Amino acid sequence: MGSYALPGPAVRRRLRSLALAFAVSIPLVATALVAPPDAQAAENTLGAAAAQSGRYFGTAIASGKLGESAYTSIANREFNMVTAENEMKLDATQPQRGQFNFTAGDRVYNWAVQNGKQVRGHTLAWHSQQPGWMQNLSGSTLRQAMIDHINGVMAHYKGKIVQWDVVNEAFADGNSGARRDSNLQRTGNDWIEVAFRTARVADPNAKLCYNDYNVENWNWAKTQAMYNMVRDFKQRGVPIDCVGFQAHFNSGSPYNSNFRTTLQNFAALGVDVAVTELDIQGASSTTYANVTNDCLAVPRCLGITVWGVRDTDSWRASDTPLLFNGDGSKKAAYSAVLNALNGGSTTPPTEGGGTIRGVESGRCLDVPNSSTSDGTQVQLWDCGSGANQKWTHTAAGELRVYDGKCLDAAGSANGARVQIYSCWGGDNQKWRLNSDGSIVGVQSGLCLDAVGRGTANGTSIQLYSCSNGNNQRWTRA
């Protein structure tokens, strides 16, 4: 596609059929909150290695190849997440208006779950691979058809799909930062929001994702446009849970080391991120390892999916972009990814951990009187060896104390109390530890703060706008 060197929609339709649990840049905190790499034996498959940090390593599966034993043996052995390559797209699932066909999609889904894998849904609303009847619609009729399609497909797979790519590729290529001029866009600029709201009602338990390509480089206009949309959605309560980065890297759209910055910045908005369609021209071992480590460095990176099993299965076969040669043999890039998954990621301990000390006060983050009661506000106190001061940062971004209690924000405004509460997975229990020593709430964007810049025993901890003050900086005692 122009300077980005990706083929147009018609060609794509024909062809394409995780840490550091968190890479803490605070040296003293890192050793306290993450288990050492050798705490767990290395795994010998991609999926098992990724699972050590609670992530997945998946692949795109084509239903027509499920009869090939060489194909299925690799796919079954190596991956723990599956995306249907084409079988859940619009033309496959509703070839005639009002007449759904899930035969091919179910074949992929059933193979996955019978082999112990989860499934990503791809995709519900897209300008490409629309059936002919949909291409001939416009305006309110097309809008209603989109809504009906989302409801029909999600009803069939309700409770079965862990993530849905609700909307795919809605932004224009190039430097405009504009929306793509598509028939869906011409129904009104709110069509993406409508799609997500429809999807939330259709299956409240599925993660709802926006998915796009050429959005990996933080400096690109397309990336910034997507970021602005996601930020707006989060601010207005539009139900978006995750953002997918296709990561089709090639000479026209090369990998840039700021991809990690991109992932971090989106995650900071309060959404999960995922690498959804990874392939790399020439299968550079270095680039594959870099992408893997980028995901591992971001606690909210759910996992990585490569777009195909072997080079011969790829929509870009001539670029030899995958981890397995056409004969099924492993490439050097495979070893690079496996080593990254094994060397940079372990399951955080469920007990113990490290103390977190305030830079200004020299005192530690403490649960008063070793209380385990939900709602107990945390404080500063002289550092000791008690369990009430031992915090473990998990792959999900939680700061856990004891067994099953999380550091919890009781609100998202300045002055909100910071307390312990039973872990439940909410964004108010997820935290980013930054290179400047600050600890930022994922939901609020506010910093962990000692009230009134207090330094004495018993000083309460709250959320407050980040100010770079030492009362908002933390390290290990």
Coordinates of C-alpha atoms in Angstrom, one line a residue:
M1 CA 0.0 0.0 0.0
G2 CA 2.0 2.9 -1.3
S3 CA 5.1 3.8 0.7
Y4 CA 4.1 1.2 3.3
A5 CA 4.7 -1.6 0.9
L6 CA 1.6 -3.7 1.8
P7 CA -0.7 -5.1 -0.9
G8 CA -4.2 -3.7 -1.5
P9 CA -7.4 -5.2 -0.1
A10 CA -8.0 -7.3 -3.2
V11 CA -4.6 -8.9 -3.0
R12 CA -4.9 -9.4 0.8
R13 CA -8.2 -11.1 0.3
R14 CA -6.7 -13.6 -2.0
L15 CA -3.5 -14.2 -0.1
R16 CA -4.0 -14.2 3.6
S17 CA -6.3 -16.8 4.2
L18 CA 5.7 -11.5 26.1
A19 CA 8.6 -10.5 30.9
L20 CA 9.9 -9.5 31.5
A21 CA 6.4 -9.8 33.2
F22 CA 7.1 -6.3 33.1
A23 CA 10.4 -4.8 32.2
V24 CA 11.0 -2.6 35.2
S25 CA 13.4 0.2 34.4
I26 CA 13.8 0.8 38.1
P27 CA 16.8 -1.5 38.9
L28 CA 16.2 -1.8 42.6
V29 CA 12.5 -2.6 42.1
A30 CA 13.1 -5.2 39.5
T31 CA 14.8 -7.7 41.8
A32 CA 12.1 -7.3 44.4
L33 CA 9.1 -7.8 42.2
V34 CA 10.0 -10.4 39.6
A35 CA 11.4 -13.9 40.1
P36 CA 14.8 -14.6 38.6
P37 CA 14.8 -16.1 35.1
D38 CA 16.2 -19.4 36.3
A39 CA 13.4 -19.9 38.8
Q40 CA 11.6 -22.1 36.3
A41 CA 12.8 -24.7 33.9
A42 CA 12.9 -23.6 30.2
E43 CA 10.0 -24.8 28.1
N44 CA 10.6 -26.4 24.7
T45 CA 7.5 -25.1 22.7
L46 CA 6.4 -21.5 22.0
G47 CA 3.0 -21.8 23.7
A48 CA 4.4 -23.4 26.8
A49 CA 7.2 -20.8 27.1
A50 CA 4.8 -17.9 26.6
A51 CA 2.4 -19.4 29.2
Q52 CA 5.1 -19.0 31.9
S53 CA 4.2 -15.3 32.0
G54 CA 0.5 -15.8 31.5
R55 CA 0.7 -14.9 27.8
Y56 CA 0.0 -16.9 24.7
F57 CA 1.8 -17.6 21.5
G58 CA -0.7 -18.3 18.7
T59 CA -1.0 -18.8 15.0
A60 CA -3.6 -18.3 12.2
I61 CA -5.2 -21.6 11.1
A62 CA -6.8 -22.3 7.8
S63 CA -9.6 -24.9 7.9
G64 CA -8.6 -26.3 4.5
K65 CA -5.2 -27.4 5.9
L66 CA -6.5 -29.2 9.0
G67 CA -6.3 -32.5 7.0
E68 CA -2.5 -32.1 6.6
S69 CA -0.8 -34.0 9.4
A70 CA 2.5 -32.1 9.0
Y71 CA 0.6 -28.8 9.4
T72 CA -1.5 -29.8 12.3
S73 CA 1.4 -31.5 14.2
I74 CA 3.4 -28.3 14.3
A75 CA 0.3 -26.2 15.0
N76 CA -0.8 -28.5 17.8
R77 CA 2.6 -28.8 19.4
E78 CA 3.7 -25.2 19.3
F79 CA 0.8 -22.8 19.8
N80 CA -1.8 -22.3 22.5
M81 CA -4.0 -19.7 20.8
V82 CA -5.7 -19.9 17.4
T83 CA -7.1 -17.3 15.0
A84 CA -9.2 -18.4 12.1
E85 CA -7.4 -17.1 9.0
N86 CA -10.5 -16.3 6.9
E87 CA -13.2 -18.5 8.2
M88 CA -14.8 -16.0 10.6
K89 CA -14.7 -13.0 8.3
L90 CA -17.8 -11.4 6.8
D91 CA -18.0 -13.2 3.5
A92 CA -17.4 -16.6 5.1
T93 CA -20.0 -16.3 7.9
Q94 CA -22.8 -14.5 6.1
P95 CA -22.5 -15.2 2.4
Q96 CA -26.2 -14.3 1.9
R97 CA -28.0 -11.6 3.9
G98 CA -29.6 -13.2 6.9
Q99 CA -28.2 -16.7 6.1
F100 CA -25.2 -17.4 8.4
N101 CA -22.8 -20.2 7.7
F102 CA -20.4 -21.3 10.4
T103 CA -19.2 -24.6 8.9
A104 CA -15.6 -23.5 8.2
G105 CA -15.4 -21.3 11.3
D106 CA -16.6 -24.1 13.5
R107 CA -14.1 -26.5 12.0
V108 CA -11.2 -24.2 13.1
Y109 CA -12.8 -23.5 16.5
N110 CA -13.5 -27.2 17.2
W111 CA -10.0 -28.3 16.3
A112 CA -8.6 -25.6 18.6
V113 CA -10.6 -26.4 21.7
Q114 CA -10.3 -30.2 21.1
N115 CA -6.5 -29.6 21.3
G116 CA -6.7 -27.4 24.4
K117 CA -6.3 -24.0 22.7
Q118 CA -8.2 -20.7 23.0
V119 CA -9.5 -18.9 20.0
R120 CA -9.4 -15.2 18.9
G121 CA -12.3 -14.1 16.7
H122 CA -11.3 -12.3 13.4
T123 CA -13.1 -10.1 12.3
L124 CA -16.6 -8.6 12.7
A125 CA -16.6 -5.3 10.9
W126 CA -14.2 -4.6 8.0
H127 CA -14.2 -2.8 4.7
S128 CA -12.7 -5.8 3.0
Q129 CA -13.9 -9.3 2.4
Q130 CA -17.5 -8.2 2.6
P131 CA -20.0 -10.4 0.7
G132 CA -21.4 -9.0 -2.4
W133 CA -24.8 -8.2 -0.9
M134 CA -23.1 -6.1 1.8
Q135 CA -21.0 -4.2 -0.8
N136 CA -24.2 -3.1 -2.5
L137 CA -25.6 -1.5 0.6
S138 CA -25.1 2.0 2.0
G139 CA -26.3 4.4 4.6
S140 CA -28.6 3.3 7.4
T141 CA -29.3 0.0 5.6
L142 CA -25.6 -0.9 5.7
R143 CA -25.3 0.3 9.3
Q144 CA -28.1 -2.0 10.4
A145 CA -26.6 -4.9 8.4
M146 CA -23.3 -4.4 10.3
I147 CA -25.2 -4.5 13.6
D148 CA -27.1 -7.6 12.6
H149 CA -23.9 -9.3 11.4
I150 CA -22.1 -8.6 14.7
N151 CA -25.1 -9.9 16.7
G152 CA -25.5 -13.0 14.6
V153 CA -21.8 -14.1 14.6
M154 CA -21.3 -13.3 18.3
A155 CA -24.4 -15.1 19.3
H156 CA -23.2 -18.2 17.7
Y157 CA -19.8 -18.1 19.4
K158 CA -21.0 -16.5 22.7
G159 CA -18.8 -17.5 25.6
K160 CA -16.4 -19.3 23.3
I161 CA -14.2 -16.6 21.9
V162 CA -11.7 -14.9 24.3
Q163 CA -11.0 -11.9 22.1
W164 CA -12.8 -10.5 19.1
D165 CA -11.3 -8.1 16.5
V166 CA -14.5 -6.1 16.4
V167 CA -13.3 -3.6 13.8
N168 CA -10.4 -4.1 11.5
E169 CA -8.3 -1.6 9.6
A170 CA -10.4 1.5 9.8
F171 CA -7.6 4.1 9.3
A172 CA -6.1 5.3 6.1
D173 CA -2.6 4.5 5.0
G174 CA -0.1 7.3 4.7
N175 CA 0.4 10.5 6.7
S176 CA -3.1 11.9 6.8
G177 CA -4.2 10.3 10.1
A178 CA -7.7 10.1 8.6
R179 CA -10.2 7.4 8.6
R180 CA -10.2 5.1 5.6
D181 CA -12.9 6.1 3.1
S182 CA -15.0 2.9 3.1
N183 CA -18.7 2.1 2.8
L184 CA -18.8 1.6 6.6
Q185 CA -17.1 5.0 7.2
R186 CA -19.7 6.7 5.0
T187 CA -22.5 5.5 7.3
G188 CA -21.2 8.0 9.8
N189 CA -18.1 8.6 11.9
D190 CA -19.6 6.8 14.9
W191 CA -19.7 3.4 13.1
I192 CA -16.8 2.1 15.1
E193 CA -18.3 3.1 18.4
V194 CA -21.6 1.5 17.4
A195 CA -19.8 -1.7 16.5
F196 CA -18.1 -1.9 19.9
R197 CA -21.3 -1.1 21.8
T198 CA -23.1 -3.7 19.9
A199 CA -20.4 -6.3 20.5
R200 CA -20.4 -5.7 24.3
V201 CA -24.1 -6.4 24.6
A202 CA -23.8 -9.5 22.3
D203 CA -21.0 -11.1 24.4
P204 CA -20.2 -9.2 27.6
N205 CA -17.4 -11.7 28.5
A206 CA -15.3 -11.4 25.3
K207 CA -12.4 -8.9 25.1
L208 CA -13.2 -6.4 22.4
C209 CA -10.3 -5.3 20.2
Y210 CA -9.5 -2.8 17.5
N211 CA -7.0 -4.3 15.0
D212 CA -4.8 -2.6 12.4
Y213 CA -1.5 -2.7 10.5
N214 CA 1.3 -0.1 10.0
V215 CA 0.5 1.3 13.5
E216 CA 3.6 -0.1 15.3
N217 CA 5.8 2.9 14.8
W218 CA 4.9 5.5 17.5
N219 CA 5.8 8.4 15.2
W220 CA 3.5 7.5 12.4
A221 CA 0.3 9.6 11.8
K222 CA -1.8 6.4 11.5
T223 CA -0.6 5.2 14.9
Q224 CA -1.4 8.6 16.5
A225 CA -4.8 8.6 14.9
M226 CA -5.6 5.2 16.4
Y227 CA -4.2 6.3 19.8
N228 CA -6.5 9.3 19.8
M229 CA -9.5 7.2 19.0
V230 CA -8.7 4.7 21.8
R231 CA -8.1 7.5 24.3
D232 CA -11.4 9.1 23.3
F233 CA -13.2 5.8 23.7
K234 CA -11.8 5.2 27.1
Q235 CA -12.6 8.7 28.3
R236 CA -16.2 8.3 27.1
G237 CA -16.8 4.8 28.2
V238 CA -17.0 3.1 24.8
P239 CA -16.3 -0.6 25.6
I240 CA -12.9 -1.2 24.0
D241 CA -10.7 -3.7 25.9
C242 CA -7.7 -4.3 23.7
V243 CA -5.8 -3.1 20.6
G244 CA -4.2 -5.5 18.1
F245 CA -1.0 -4.6 16.2
Q246 CA -0.8 -6.8 13.1
A247 CA 3.0 -6.3 12.9
H248 CA 3.5 -7.2 9.2
F249 CA 7.1 -6.0 9.1
N250 CA 8.9 -5.7 5.7
S251 CA 11.2 -3.4 3.9
G252 CA 8.5 -0.8 3.3
S253 CA 7.1 -1.1 6.8
P254 CA 10.1 -2.0 8.9
Y255 CA 10.4 -2.8 12.6
N256 CA 11.3 0.2 14.7
S257 CA 12.6 -0.1 18.3
N258 CA 9.9 2.4 19.4
F259 CA 7.3 -0.4 19.0
R260 CA 7.8 -1.0 22.7
T261 CA 6.9 2.6 23.4
T262 CA 3.8 2.2 21.2
L263 CA 2.7 -0.8 23.2
Q264 CA 3.4 0.9 26.5
N265 CA 1.5 4.1 25.6
F266 CA -1.6 2.2 24.5
A267 CA -1.5 0.1 27.6
A268 CA -1.3 3.2 29.7
L269 CA -4.7 4.2 28.3
G270 CA -6.1 1.2 30.2
V271 CA -6.4 -1.3 27.3
D272 CA -4.7 -4.6 26.7
V273 CA -2.4 -4.9 23.7
A274 CA -1.6 -7.9 21.5
V275 CA 0.6 -8.7 18.5
T276 CA -2.0 -10.2 16.2
E277 CA -0.7 -11.1 12.8
L278 CA 3.1 -11.2 13.1
D279 CA 5.3 -12.0 10.1
I280 CA 8.7 -10.6 9.3
Q281 CA 10.2 -10.4 5.8
G282 CA 13.2 -12.8 5.8
A283 CA 12.4 -14.0 9.3
S284 CA 15.2 -12.0 11.0
S285 CA 16.1 -13.7 14.3
T286 CA 17.0 -10.3 15.8
T287 CA 13.6 -8.7 14.9
Y288 CA 11.6 -11.7 16.0
A289 CA 13.4 -11.6 19.4
N290 CA 12.9 -7.9 19.6
V291 CA 9.2 -8.1 19.0
T292 CA 8.9 -10.9 21.6
N293 CA 10.8 -8.9 24.2
D294 CA 8.7 -5.9 23.5
C295 CA 5.6 -7.9 24.4
L296 CA 7.2 -9.3 27.4
A297 CA 8.2 -5.9 28.6
V298 CA 4.6 -4.6 28.7
P299 CA 2.5 -6.3 31.5
R300 CA -0.7 -5.7 29.5
C301 CA 0.6 -7.4 26.3
L302 CA -1.6 -10.5 26.1
G303 CA 0.5 -12.5 23.6
I304 CA 1.7 -12.9 20.1
T305 CA 0.1 -14.5 17.1
V306 CA 2.1 -15.3 13.9
W307 CA 0.1 -15.2 10.7
G308 CA 0.6 -18.8 9.6
V309 CA 2.5 -21.9 10.5
R310 CA 5.1 -22.5 7.8
D311 CA 6.4 -20.2 5.1
T312 CA 4.3 -22.1 2.5
D313 CA 1.2 -21.3 4.5
S314 CA 1.8 -17.6 4.6
W315 CA -0.1 -15.0 2.6
R316 CA 3.4 -13.6 1.9
A317 CA 5.2 -16.8 1.2
S318 CA 7.8 -15.3 -1.1
D319 CA 9.0 -13.2 1.8
T320 CA 9.7 -16.4 3.9
P321 CA 8.4 -14.5 6.9
L322 CA 7.5 -17.2 9.5
L323 CA 9.2 -19.4 12.1
F324 CA 9.1 -22.7 10.2
N325 CA 10.4 -23.5 6.7
G326 CA 8.0 -25.0 4.2
D327 CA 9.3 -28.5 5.1
G328 CA 8.3 -27.9 8.7
S329 CA 11.9 -27.4 10.0
K330 CA 12.5 -24.7 12.6
K331 CA 14.4 -21.6 11.6
A332 CA 17.0 -19.7 13.6
A333 CA 14.2 -17.2 14.4
Y334 CA 12.3 -19.9 16.1
S335 CA 15.1 -20.4 18.6
A336 CA 15.5 -16.7 19.1
V337 CA 11.8 -16.4 20.0
L338 CA 11.9 -19.5 22.3
N339 CA 15.0 -18.2 24.1
A340 CA 13.4 -14.8 24.6
L341 CA 10.3 -16.4 26.0
N342 CA 12.3 -18.6 28.3
G343 CA 15.0 -16.2 29.3
G344 CA 12.9 -13.1 30.0
S345 CA 9.8 -14.4 31.6
T346 CA 8.7 -16.4 34.5
T347 CA 5.6 -16.8 36.6
P348 CA 5.8 -14.3 39.4
P349 CA 5.7 -15.9 42.9
T350 CA 2.3 -15.9 44.6
E351 CA 3.8 -15.3 48.0
G352 CA 6.6 -13.2 49.3
G353 CA 8.1 -10.5 47.1
G354 CA 9.9 -7.3 47.9
T355 CA 9.4 -4.2 50.0
I356 CA 8.7 -0.9 48.2
R357 CA 10.4 2.2 49.8
G358 CA 9.5 5.8 49.4
V359 CA 12.5 7.8 48.1
E360 CA 11.6 10.9 50.1
S361 CA 10.6 9.2 53.4
G362 CA 12.8 6.1 53.4
R363 CA 9.8 4.3 54.7
C364 CA 8.0 1.3 53.1
L365 CA 4.6 0.7 51.6
D366 CA 2.8 -1.0 54.5
V367 CA -0.6 -2.6 55.3
P368 CA -1.4 -1.3 58.8
N369 CA -1.4 -3.8 61.6
S370 CA -0.9 -6.6 59.0
S371 CA -4.6 -6.3 58.3
T372 CA -6.1 -8.5 55.5
S373 CA -9.4 -6.7 55.4
D374 CA -10.7 -5.3 52.2
G375 CA -10.6 -1.5 52.2
T376 CA -7.6 -1.1 54.5
Q377 CA -5.7 2.0 53.3
V378 CA -2.0 1.5 52.9
Q379 CA 0.5 3.8 54.6
L380 CA 4.2 4.5 55.1
W381 CA 6.0 2.7 57.9
D382 CA 9.5 1.7 58.9
C383 CA 10.7 -1.0 56.6
G384 CA 10.7 -4.5 58.1
S385 CA 10.5 -8.1 57.0
G386 CA 6.8 -8.6 57.5
A387 CA 4.4 -10.1 54.9
N388 CA 2.4 -6.8 55.1
Q389 CA 5.3 -5.1 53.3
K390 CA 6.1 -7.7 50.6
W391 CA 4.7 -6.8 47.2
T392 CA 4.8 -8.9 44.0
H393 CA 4.2 -7.4 40.6
T394 CA 2.3 -9.9 38.4
A395 CA 2.3 -10.3 34.7
A396 CA -1.2 -8.8 34.8
G397 CA 0.2 -5.6 36.3
E398 CA -1.1 -6.1 39.8
L399 CA 0.8 -5.4 43.0
R400 CA -0.1 -8.3 45.3
V401 CA 0.4 -8.7 49.0
Y402 CA -0.3 -11.8 51.1
D403 CA -2.2 -14.3 49.0
G404 CA -4.9 -12.8 46.8
K405 CA -5.0 -9.2 48.0
C406 CA -4.1 -6.4 45.5
L407 CA -3.1 -2.8 45.8
D408 CA -6.4 -1.1 44.8
A409 CA -7.4 2.4 43.9
A410 CA -10.7 3.3 45.5
G411 CA -11.3 6.0 42.9
S412 CA -9.7 7.7 39.9
A413 CA -9.5 11.3 41.1
N414 CA -6.9 13.2 43.0
G415 CA -7.0 12.1 46.6
A416 CA -8.5 8.7 46.0
R417 CA -7.4 6.3 48.7
V418 CA -5.1 3.5 47.9
Q419 CA -6.0 0.3 49.8
I420 CA -5.9 -3.4 49.7
Y421 CA -8.7 -5.4 48.2
S422 CA -9.4 -8.9 47.0
C423 CA -7.8 -9.3 43.5
W424 CA -10.5 -9.3 40.8
G425 CA -8.6 -8.1 37.6
G426 CA -9.9 -4.5 37.4
D427 CA -7.8 -1.7 35.9
N428 CA -8.0 0.0 39.3
Q429 CA -5.8 -2.8 40.6
K430 CA -3.2 -2.5 37.8
W431 CA 0.0 -0.5 38.0
R432 CA 2.8 0.7 35.8
L433 CA 6.3 1.0 37.4
N434 CA 8.2 3.7 35.5
S435 CA 11.8 4.5 34.9
D436 CA 11.6 7.6 37.0
G437 CA 10.5 5.6 40.0
S438 CA 6.8 6.5 39.9
I439 CA 4.1 4.0 40.2
V440 CA 1.0 4.9 38.1
G441 CA -2.5 3.5 38.2
V442 CA -3.5 2.1 34.9
Q443 CA -7.2 3.2 35.3
S444 CA -6.5 6.7 36.6
G445 CA -3.1 7.7 35.1
L446 CA -2.4 9.2 38.6
C447 CA 0.7 8.5 40.7
L448 CA 1.1 6.6 44.0
D449 CA 1.6 9.5 46.4
A450 CA 2.4 10.1 50.1
V451 CA -0.3 12.4 51.4
G452 CA 0.9 16.0 52.0
R453 CA 4.5 14.9 51.2
G454 CA 4.4 13.3 54.6
T455 CA 7.4 11.2 55.6
A456 CA 6.3 10.0 59.1
N457 CA 5.1 6.6 60.1
G458 CA 1.4 6.3 59.4
T459 CA 1.3 8.7 56.4
S460 CA -1.5 7.6 54.2
I461 CA -1.1 6.7 50.5
Q462 CA -3.3 8.2 47.8
L463 CA -3.5 8.8 44.1
Y464 CA -2.5 12.2 42.9
S465 CA -1.4 13.9 39.6
C466 CA 2.1 13.0 38.8
S467 CA 4.5 15.8 39.8
N468 CA 7.9 14.3 39.7
G469 CA 8.2 14.8 43.5
N470 CA 10.2 12.4 45.6
N471 CA 7.0 11.6 47.6
Q472 CA 5.9 9.9 44.4
R473 CA 9.1 8.0 43.8
W474 CA 9.7 4.4 45.0
T475 CA 12.5 1.9 45.2
R476 CA 13.4 -1.3 47.0
A477 CA 14.4 -1.2 50.6

